[in-house]
Structure formats: structure tokens, C-alpha cells
mmCIF file of C-alpha atoms and ligand atoms in Angstrom:
data_model
loop_
_atom_site.group_PDB
_atom_site.id
_atom_site.type_symbol
_atom_site.label_atom_id
_atom_site.label_comp_id
_atom_site.label_asym_id
_atom_site.label_seq_id
_atom_site.Cartn_x
_atom_site.Cartn_y
_atom_site.Cartn_z
ATOM 1 C CA UNK D 119 1.389 17.696 10.711
ATOM 2 C CA UNK D 120 0.783 13.950 10.648
ATOM 3 C CA UNK D 121 -2.826 13.235 9.720
ATOM 4 C CA UNK D 122 -2.754 9.450 9.789
ATOM 5 C CA UNK D 123 -0.412 7.316 11.838
ATOM 6 C CA UNK D 124 -0.079 3.592 12.442
ATOM 7 C CA UNK D 125 2.255 2.252 15.103
ATOM 8 C CA UNK D 126 3.143 -1.412 15.132
ATOM 9 C CA UNK D 127 -0.207 -2.486 13.734
ATOM 10 C CA UNK D 128 -0.703 -6.224 13.306
ATOM 11 C CA UNK D 129 -3.775 -8.086 12.158
ATOM 12 C CA UNK D 130 -4.499 -11.702 11.402
ATOM 13 C CA UNK D 131 -7.630 -13.593 10.471
ATOM 14 C CA UNK D 132 -9.007 -16.986 11.489
ATOM 15 C CA UNK D 133 -7.569 -16.891 15.015
ATOM 16 C CA UNK D 134 -4.073 -16.039 13.902
ATOM 17 C CA UNK D 135 -3.829 -18.599 11.134
ATOM 18 C CA UNK D 136 -3.875 -16.000 8.355
ATOM 19 C CA UNK D 137 -1.514 -13.107 9.078
ATOM 20 C CA UNK D 138 -2.570 -10.056 7.076
ATOM 21 C CA UNK D 139 -0.505 -7.177 8.524
ATOM 22 C CA UNK D 140 2.766 -7.477 10.434
ATOM 23 C CA UNK D 141 3.821 -4.595 12.670
ATOM 24 C CA UNK D 142 3.039 -1.870 10.177
ATOM 25 C CA UNK D 143 4.302 1.645 10.902
ATOM 26 C CA UNK D 144 3.119 4.537 8.776
ATOM 27 C CA UNK D 145 2.994 8.310 9.151
ATOM 28 C CA UNK D 146 1.112 10.215 6.466
ATOM 29 C CA UNK D 147 1.310 14.027 6.574
ATOM 30 C CA UNK D 148 -1.827 16.066 6.080
ATOM 31 C CA UNK D 149 -2.700 16.763 2.435
ATOM 32 C CA UNK D 150 -0.613 13.903 1.047
ATOM 33 C CA UNK D 151 -1.841 11.296 -1.394
ATOM 34 C CA UNK D 152 -0.394 7.870 -0.630
ATOM 35 C CA UNK D 153 -0.813 5.055 -3.146
ATOM 36 C CA UNK D 154 -0.587 1.570 -1.645
ATOM 37 C CA UNK D 155 0.655 -0.997 -4.130
ATOM 38 C CA UNK D 156 1.337 -4.692 -3.905
ATOM 39 C CA UNK D 157 0.218 -8.124 -5.059
ATOM 40 C CA UNK D 158 -3.167 -9.570 -4.223
ATOM 41 C CA UNK D 159 -3.295 -10.811 -0.627
ATOM 42 C CA UNK D 160 -0.453 -8.589 0.660
ATOM 43 C CA UNK D 161 -2.770 -6.766 3.094
ATOM 44 C CA UNK D 162 -3.800 -3.590 1.254
ATOM 45 C CA UNK D 163 -7.522 -3.890 1.952
ATOM 46 C CA UNK D 164 -6.882 -4.908 5.535
ATOM 47 C CA UNK D 165 -4.860 -1.729 6.029
ATOM 48 C CA UNK D 166 -7.757 0.387 4.768
ATOM 49 C CA UNK D 167 -10.355 -1.530 6.729
ATOM 50 C CA UNK D 168 -8.384 -1.032 9.943
ATOM 51 C CA UNK D 169 -8.160 2.712 9.395
ATOM 52 C CA UNK D 170 -11.875 2.816 8.569
ATOM 53 C CA UNK D 171 -12.710 0.806 11.672
ATOM 54 C CA UNK D 172 -14.295 -2.070 9.779
ATOM 55 C CA UNK D 173 -11.725 -4.287 11.507
ATOM 56 C CA UNK D 174 -9.771 -3.812 14.728
ATOM 57 C CA UNK D 175 -6.026 -4.512 15.008
ATOM 58 C CA UNK D 176 -4.733 -7.404 17.133
ATOM 59 C CA UNK D 177 -1.867 -5.150 18.201
ATOM 60 C CA UNK D 178 -0.742 -1.587 17.648
ATOM 61 C CA UNK D 179 -2.285 1.868 17.563
ATOM 62 C CA UNK D 180 -3.964 4.022 14.940
ATOM 63 C CA UNK D 181 -4.168 7.817 15.129
ATOM 64 C CA UNK D 182 -6.127 10.253 12.984
ATOM 65 C CA UNK D 183 -5.251 13.916 13.420
ATOM 66 C CA UNK D 184 -3.465 12.980 16.636
ATOM 67 C CA UNK D 185 -6.474 11.240 18.142
ATOM 68 C CA UNK D 186 -6.273 7.531 18.890
ATOM 69 C CA UNK D 187 -9.043 5.812 16.925
ATOM 70 C CA UNK D 188 -8.569 2.082 17.292
ATOM 71 C CA UNK D 189 -11.647 0.961 19.171
ATOM 72 C CA UNK D 190 -13.639 3.981 17.977
ATOM 73 C CA UNK D 191 -16.677 2.994 15.862
ATOM 74 C CA UNK D 192 -16.363 3.684 12.098
ATOM 75 C CA UNK D 193 -19.034 6.388 12.066
ATOM 76 C CA UNK D 194 -17.055 8.409 14.623
ATOM 77 C CA UNK D 195 -13.643 8.287 12.941
ATOM 78 C CA UNK D 196 -14.254 10.995 10.369
ATOM 79 C CA UNK D 197 -12.915 8.932 7.498
ATOM 80 C CA UNK D 198 -14.743 8.178 4.264
ATOM 81 C CA UNK D 199 -14.218 5.056 2.222
ATOM 82 C CA UNK D 200 -14.890 4.467 -1.463
ATOM 83 C CA UNK D 201 -14.917 0.886 -2.665
ATOM 84 C CA UNK D 202 -14.359 -0.756 -5.987
ATOM 85 C CA UNK D 203 -18.017 -1.721 -6.306
ATOM 86 C CA UNK D 204 -19.425 1.518 -5.145
ATOM 87 C CA UNK D 205 -22.857 0.191 -4.162
ATOM 88 C CA UNK D 206 -25.124 3.171 -4.704
ATOM 89 C CA UNK D 207 -28.656 2.717 -3.419
ATOM 90 C CA UNK D 208 -30.664 1.845 -6.545
ATOM 91 C CA UNK D 209 -33.951 3.302 -5.317
ATOM 92 C CA UNK D 210 -32.410 6.634 -4.316
ATOM 93 C CA UNK D 211 -31.629 9.462 -6.695
ATOM 94 C CA UNK D 212 -28.129 10.844 -7.039
ATOM 95 C CA UNK D 213 -29.127 13.652 -4.677
ATOM 96 C CA UNK D 214 -30.467 11.240 -2.088
ATOM 97 C CA UNK D 215 -27.428 8.966 -2.405
ATOM 98 C CA UNK D 216 -25.103 11.888 -1.758
ATOM 99 C CA UNK D 217 -27.245 13.295 1.048
ATOM 100 C CA UNK D 218 -27.864 10.067 2.921
ATOM 101 C CA UNK D 219 -24.773 10.050 5.144
ATOM 102 C CA UNK D 220 -25.440 13.584 6.359
ATOM 103 C CA UNK D 221 -29.106 12.844 6.857
ATOM 104 C CA UNK D 222 -28.323 9.815 9.018
ATOM 105 C CA UNK D 223 -25.979 11.999 11.054
ATOM 106 C CA UNK D 224 -28.773 14.434 11.674
ATOM 107 C CA UNK D 225 -27.476 17.415 9.716
ATOM 108 C CA UNK D 226 -30.052 20.181 9.155
ATOM 109 C CA UNK D 227 -31.717 20.162 5.729
ATOM 110 C CA UNK D 228 -30.298 23.476 4.582
ATOM 111 C CA UNK D 229 -26.767 22.419 5.434
ATOM 112 C CA UNK D 230 -27.288 19.106 3.617
ATOM 113 C CA UNK D 231 -28.626 20.896 0.570
ATOM 114 C CA UNK D 232 -25.763 23.381 0.507
ATOM 115 C CA UNK D 233 -23.124 20.673 0.779
ATOM 116 C CA UNK D 234 -24.754 18.338 -1.749
ATOM 117 C CA UNK D 235 -24.928 21.121 -4.331
ATOM 118 C CA UNK D 236 -21.376 22.214 -3.717
ATOM 119 C CA UNK D 237 -19.993 18.697 -4.101
ATOM 120 C CA UNK D 238 -22.205 18.029 -7.127
ATOM 121 C CA UNK D 239 -20.815 21.148 -8.793
ATOM 122 C CA UNK D 240 -17.273 20.095 -7.973
ATOM 123 C CA UNK D 241 -17.794 16.697 -9.587
ATOM 124 C CA UNK D 242 -19.942 17.819 -12.525
ATOM 125 C CA UNK D 243 -23.048 16.051 -11.239
ATOM 126 C CA UNK D 244 -25.340 19.056 -10.913
ATOM 127 C CA UNK D 245 -27.513 18.086 -13.891
ATOM 128 C CA UNK D 246 -27.799 14.478 -12.767
ATOM 129 C CA UNK D 247 -29.192 14.953 -9.255
ATOM 130 C CA UNK D 248 -32.666 13.635 -10.101
ATOM 131 C CA UNK D 249 -31.394 10.520 -11.853
ATOM 132 C CA UNK D 250 -31.277 7.021 -10.462
ATOM 133 C CA UNK D 251 -28.017 5.028 -10.501
ATOM 134 C CA UNK D 252 -29.180 2.793 -13.367
ATOM 135 C CA UNK D 253 -29.548 5.946 -15.505
ATOM 136 C CA UNK D 254 -25.876 6.838 -15.072
ATOM 137 C CA UNK D 255 -22.712 5.742 -16.864
ATOM 138 C CA UNK D 256 -20.035 3.892 -14.904
ATOM 139 C CA UNK D 257 -17.980 7.055 -14.582
ATOM 140 C CA UNK D 258 -20.973 9.046 -13.352
ATOM 141 C CA UNK D 259 -21.779 6.338 -10.816
ATOM 142 C CA UNK D 260 -18.237 6.415 -9.545
ATOM 143 C CA UNK D 261 -18.346 10.200 -9.255
ATOM 144 C CA UNK D 262 -21.576 9.855 -7.268
ATOM 145 C CA UNK D 263 -19.892 7.394 -4.914
ATOM 146 C CA UNK D 264 -17.068 9.864 -4.539
ATOM 147 C CA UNK D 265 -19.483 12.724 -3.926
ATOM 148 C CA UNK D 266 -21.039 10.690 -1.150
ATOM 149 C CA UNK D 267 -17.615 10.471 0.494
ATOM 150 C CA UNK D 268 -16.644 14.102 -0.170
ATOM 151 C CA UNK D 269 -19.856 15.552 1.193
ATOM 152 C CA UNK D 270 -18.886 14.390 4.672
ATOM 153 C CA UNK D 271 -15.653 16.401 4.529
ATOM 154 C CA UNK D 272 -13.675 13.622 6.194
ATOM 155 C CA UNK D 273 -10.188 13.988 7.640
ATOM 156 C CA UNK D 274 -8.933 10.997 5.650
ATOM 157 C CA UNK D 275 -10.147 9.479 2.379
ATOM 158 C CA UNK D 276 -9.758 5.746 1.902
ATOM 159 C CA UNK D 277 -10.092 4.489 -1.646
ATOM 160 C CA UNK D 278 -9.908 0.799 -2.489
ATOM 161 C CA UNK D 279 -9.261 0.380 -6.218
ATOM 162 C CA UNK D 280 -11.966 2.921 -6.984
ATOM 163 C CA UNK D 281 -11.344 2.951 -10.727
ATOM 164 C CA UNK D 282 -10.921 -0.730 -11.455
ATOM 165 C CA UNK D 283 -14.491 -1.234 -12.669
ATOM 166 C CA UNK D 284 -14.294 1.561 -15.227
ATOM 167 C CA UNK D 285 -13.274 1.054 -18.826
ATOM 168 C CA UNK D 286 -9.876 2.311 -19.926
ATOM 169 C CA UNK D 287 -10.820 5.725 -21.297
ATOM 170 C CA UNK D 288 -13.110 6.709 -18.445
ATOM 171 C CA UNK D 289 -10.526 5.444 -16.014
ATOM 172 C CA UNK D 290 -7.942 7.777 -17.472
ATOM 173 C CA UNK D 291 -10.283 10.770 -17.348
ATOM 174 C CA UNK D 292 -11.423 10.011 -13.830
ATOM 175 C CA UNK D 293 -7.829 9.512 -12.737
ATOM 176 C CA UNK D 294 -6.785 13.019 -13.679
ATOM 177 C CA UNK D 295 -10.046 14.524 -12.366
ATOM 178 C CA UNK D 296 -9.518 12.822 -9.042
ATOM 179 C CA UNK D 297 -5.950 13.927 -8.792
ATOM 180 C CA UNK D 298 -6.904 17.568 -9.408
ATOM 181 C CA UNK D 299 -9.815 17.342 -7.019
ATOM 182 C CA UNK D 300 -7.856 15.886 -4.112
ATOM 183 C CA UNK D 301 -5.068 18.376 -4.682
ATOM 184 C CA UNK D 302 -7.529 21.257 -4.594
ATOM 185 C CA UNK D 303 -9.106 19.924 -1.399
ATOM 186 C CA UNK D 304 -5.667 19.294 0.101
ATOM 187 C CA UNK D 305 -7.124 15.953 1.108
ATOM 188 C CA UNK D 306 -5.222 13.234 2.925
ATOM 189 C CA UNK D 307 -5.720 10.109 0.850
ATOM 190 C CA UNK D 308 -4.883 6.441 1.196
ATOM 191 C CA UNK D 309 -5.387 4.933 -2.218
ATOM 192 C CA UNK D 310 -5.141 1.190 -2.805
ATOM 193 C CA UNK D 311 -4.392 0.099 -6.331
ATOM 194 C CA UNK D 312 -2.502 -2.571 -8.193
ATOM 195 C CA UNK D 313 -2.122 -0.256 -11.173
ATOM 196 C CA UNK D 314 1.394 1.188 -11.249
ATOM 197 C CA UNK D 315 0.397 3.932 -13.659
ATOM 198 C CA UNK D 316 -2.275 5.104 -11.253
ATOM 199 C CA UNK D 317 0.252 5.148 -8.446
ATOM 200 C CA UNK D 318 2.860 6.959 -10.521
ATOM 201 C CA UNK D 319 0.586 9.632 -11.886
ATOM 202 C CA UNK D 320 -1.578 10.365 -8.852
ATOM 203 C CA UNK D 321 0.455 9.892 -5.717
ATOM 204 C CA UNK D 322 2.807 12.070 -3.682
ATOM 205 C CA UNK D 323 4.018 8.927 -1.931
ATOM 206 C CA UNK D 324 3.973 5.251 -2.817
ATOM 207 C CA UNK D 325 3.994 2.363 -0.340
ATOM 208 C CA UNK D 326 4.862 -1.052 -1.724
ATOM 209 C CA UNK D 327 3.485 -3.895 0.380
ATOM 210 C CA UNK D 328 4.397 -7.547 0.460
ATOM 211 C CA UNK D 329 3.290 -10.276 2.858
ATOM 212 C CA UNK D 330 1.657 -7.847 5.260
ATOM 213 C CA UNK D 331 4.607 -5.450 5.447
ATOM 214 C CA UNK D 332 5.407 -2.103 3.897
ATOM 215 C CA UNK D 333 8.647 -2.900 2.083
ATOM 216 C CA UNK D 334 9.245 0.487 0.431
ATOM 217 C CA UNK D 335 7.872 3.950 1.020
ATOM 218 C CA UNK D 336 8.775 7.134 -0.796
ATOM 219 C CA UNK D 337 7.985 9.448 -3.679
ATOM 220 C CA UNK D 338 7.020 7.543 -6.854
ATOM 221 C CA UNK D 339 10.208 8.394 -8.749
ATOM 222 C CA UNK D 340 12.335 7.040 -5.899
ATOM 223 C CA UNK D 341 10.390 3.835 -5.374
ATOM 224 C CA UNK D 342 10.341 3.031 -9.064
ATOM 225 C CA UNK D 343 14.029 3.534 -9.647
ATOM 226 C CA UNK D 344 15.055 1.025 -7.054
ATOM 227 C CA UNK D 345 15.930 -2.463 -8.241
HETATM 228 P P1 LIG L 175 -5.113 -7.340 -0.537
HETATM 229 O O1 LIG L 175 -6.109 -6.253 -0.354
HETATM 230 O O2 LIG L 175 -3.717 -6.845 -0.701
HETATM 231 O O3 LIG L 175 -5.489 -8.308 -1.618
HETATM 232 P P2 LIG L 175 -6.144 -8.391 1.950
HETATM 233 O O4 LIG L 175 -5.923 -7.376 3.006
HETATM 234 O O5 LIG L 175 -7.493 -8.522 1.358
HETATM 235 O O6 LIG L 175 -5.042 -8.198 0.814
HETATM 236 O O7 LIG L 175 -5.743 -9.813 2.529
HETATM 237 C C1 LIG L 175 -4.557 -10.069 3.290
HETATM 238 C C2 LIG L 175 -4.568 -11.535 3.736
HETATM 239 O O8 LIG L 175 -5.637 -11.737 4.636
HETATM 240 C C3 LIG L 175 -4.810 -12.511 2.605
HETATM 241 O O9 LIG L 175 -4.094 -13.686 2.898
HETATM 242 C C4 LIG L 175 -6.283 -12.756 2.663
HETATM 243 O O10 LIG L 175 -6.603 -14.014 2.122
HETATM 244 C C5 LIG L 175 -6.557 -12.689 4.143
HETATM 245 N N1 LIG L 175 -7.913 -12.220 4.481
HETATM 246 C C6 LIG L 175 -8.431 -11.011 4.181
HETATM 247 N N2 LIG L 175 -9.682 -10.900 4.682
HETATM 248 C C7 LIG L 175 -9.935 -12.057 5.330
HETATM 249 C C8 LIG L 175 -11.044 -12.571 6.057
HETATM 250 N N3 LIG L 175 -12.160 -11.817 6.244
HETATM 251 N N4 LIG L 175 -10.963 -13.818 6.575
HETATM 252 C C9 LIG L 175 -9.857 -14.546 6.404
HETATM 253 N N5 LIG L 175 -8.773 -14.138 5.743
HETATM 254 C C10 LIG L 175 -8.800 -12.906 5.195
HETATM 255 P P1 LIG L 176 -37.655 12.619 2.466
HETATM 256 O O1 LIG L 176 -38.151 11.496 1.610
HETATM 257 O O2 LIG L 176 -37.576 12.287 3.915
HETATM 258 O O3 LIG L 176 -38.292 13.937 2.185
HETATM 259 P P2 LIG L 176 -35.408 12.959 0.729
HETATM 260 O O4 LIG L 176 -34.109 12.282 0.861
HETATM 261 O O5 LIG L 176 -36.297 12.624 -0.423
HETATM 262 O O6 LIG L 176 -36.125 12.809 2.099
HETATM 263 O O7 LIG L 176 -35.120 14.519 0.661
HETATM 264 C C1 LIG L 176 -34.532 15.195 1.730
HETATM 265 C C2 LIG L 176 -34.622 16.667 1.446
HETATM 266 O O8 LIG L 176 -33.853 16.994 0.286
HETATM 267 C C3 LIG L 176 -36.031 17.135 1.155
HETATM 268 O O9 LIG L 176 -36.179 18.451 1.639
HETATM 269 C C4 LIG L 176 -36.111 17.100 -0.350
HETATM 270 O O10 LIG L 176 -37.041 18.012 -0.844
HETATM 271 C C5 LIG L 176 -34.700 17.546 -0.705
HETATM 272 N N1 LIG L 176 -34.334 17.020 -2.000
HETATM 273 C C6 LIG L 176 -34.347 15.718 -2.399
HETATM 274 N N2 LIG L 176 -33.904 15.609 -3.651
HETATM 275 C C7 LIG L 176 -33.620 16.883 -4.051
HETATM 276 C C8 LIG L 176 -33.129 17.452 -5.251
HETATM 277 N N3 LIG L 176 -32.821 16.719 -6.310
HETATM 278 N N4 LIG L 176 -32.946 18.781 -5.303
HETATM 279 C C9 LIG L 176 -33.241 19.534 -4.231
HETATM 280 N N5 LIG L 176 -33.700 19.066 -3.074
HETATM 281 C C10 LIG L 176 -33.908 17.760 -2.992
#
């Protein structure tokens, strides 16, 4: 089953003067982890932002789980996005940061509490729930940002260079943790990176973008063996 589909999606900025995506087609099956690679400015973030609903396409259609979502507000698309600078709320505890999205959506307290604890256990945050972001390491902050996305149980995860602010060792640890976690959840993931090792080690599929187009798409071993 195709979980995320783009058909002929184009997007430009500044009234057409800056083309960012050119007629992009993509079909990502449910449970697959797609790494999106390519040089700065090739349109990776735009692709994510369109799926998230933070931008609307000029042309084309976007489907999530078979439902057309272009034009649907971000909060009603059932996607969760994790950014590079994960922007936790400094005056909220880890618990409150994780719970906030559900609270704003009006989930009952017991359900919020159950989900927060489950996700915290999954990510090894259960002893840190009372802490504030400034009392966490970079890796712990990133796991909190991830927990905030996971707790919503979205249909598609969008990650925009989520590890690039971490130092090398933590990045490596978090990379393998994330890979295991998403595999266990059978999550559908769109993962933007410019790190080829990340793409190679984490992804089921790799898309290589250039100038607003997907130039190659396939399993990592295939994409990397082409000239
Ligand atoms: P990437 O994530 O691969 O670096 P982006 O999607 O951020 O690429 O950008 C694609 C193109 O669109 C680039 O030329 C970039 O400068 C331009 N762009 C992105 N966002 C905006 C914006 N808000 N206003 C104008 N141009 C933008
Ligand atoms: P409010 O300030 O409106 O009470 P909070 O976000 O502080 O909202 O808390 C929402 C609910 O979650 C409350 O029932 C609170 O007791 C509970 N809660 C907050 N932090 C924790 C925590 N670390 N462990 C267990 N429950 C918590």
C-alpha cells in the first residue's frame, strides 16, 4: 500500500522566480524509510514542507494514505515533522513538551499520560520527564523532539536533518537507535539529509535530488553503485 504519493508536484518561490520543485512524482509504500539526498538548494526542505502542509504546491497533488491532502491544514494531515533545530519549549518539562501536541488536540488526560509514558519508555526518557530542556544533553533533547512527534502516532514522519546538530558520537548512537525504532514501529519516513552514511545505513530507499527534481530513486546499494 502506498502511504505517501506526490503527482506532478511543482513549487516555486518569489512569484515563480525561484523554482524549487519541478514536477516531482513519488510513491512511498507504507513502512518504508526514504532518505532524500542532494546538494543544498535542490529542494529537499521544500518537499518536506509541502507534505507537512507548511507550503502549498503551485501544481500537482499530494496523497497520504490515499487521501488527497494538498489544501488540508497541517494539523489535519496526520504527519509529524522533526527539524534540525528541534525547538523544545524551554519553560516546559520534557513531559509537558511531549504532551503538548495531544493536549492542544484535546486528548483526555489519561490517554495523554499513557502515550507520553509509552513513548518515553521507548526512547529511554522515562527518568528525564521532570527535567527542563536546558538540563538535557543534545542527544536527550533530540530524543525529546522525536518523542513529541512519535506521541501523535502520525501516518508519515518527516525529518529534516534531525541529527546534524549532534556531535559525531551521539549522532552515530542516535542513528542506529532511530533506525531500530522506526523499523519496530513500521513507520513511513521521509528523511532529509546530506550525509551519505546516514542515507546508506538507515534507509530502505534513497532519492537523490538535483535542481528540484528526483534524479535517482532506489535501494541504497543500487543508487550508490551507479556512476
Ligand atoms: P534544500 O532543502 O535542498 O537546501 P530548499 O527546498 O530549502 O532546498 O530550497 C530550494 C530552492 O528554493 C532554493 O533555491 C532556495 O533558495 C529556494 N527557497 C527555499 N525557501 C524559500 C523561500 N521561503 N523564499 C524564497 N526562496 C526559497
Ligand atoms: P496544567 O498546567 O494545565 O496542569 P500540565 O501540562 O502541567 O498542565 O500537566 C498536564 C497533566 O499532566 C496534569 O494532569 C499533570 O499533573 C500531568 N503531568 C505533568 N507532568 C507530569 C509528569 N512529569 N508526570 C506525570 N504527570 C504529569
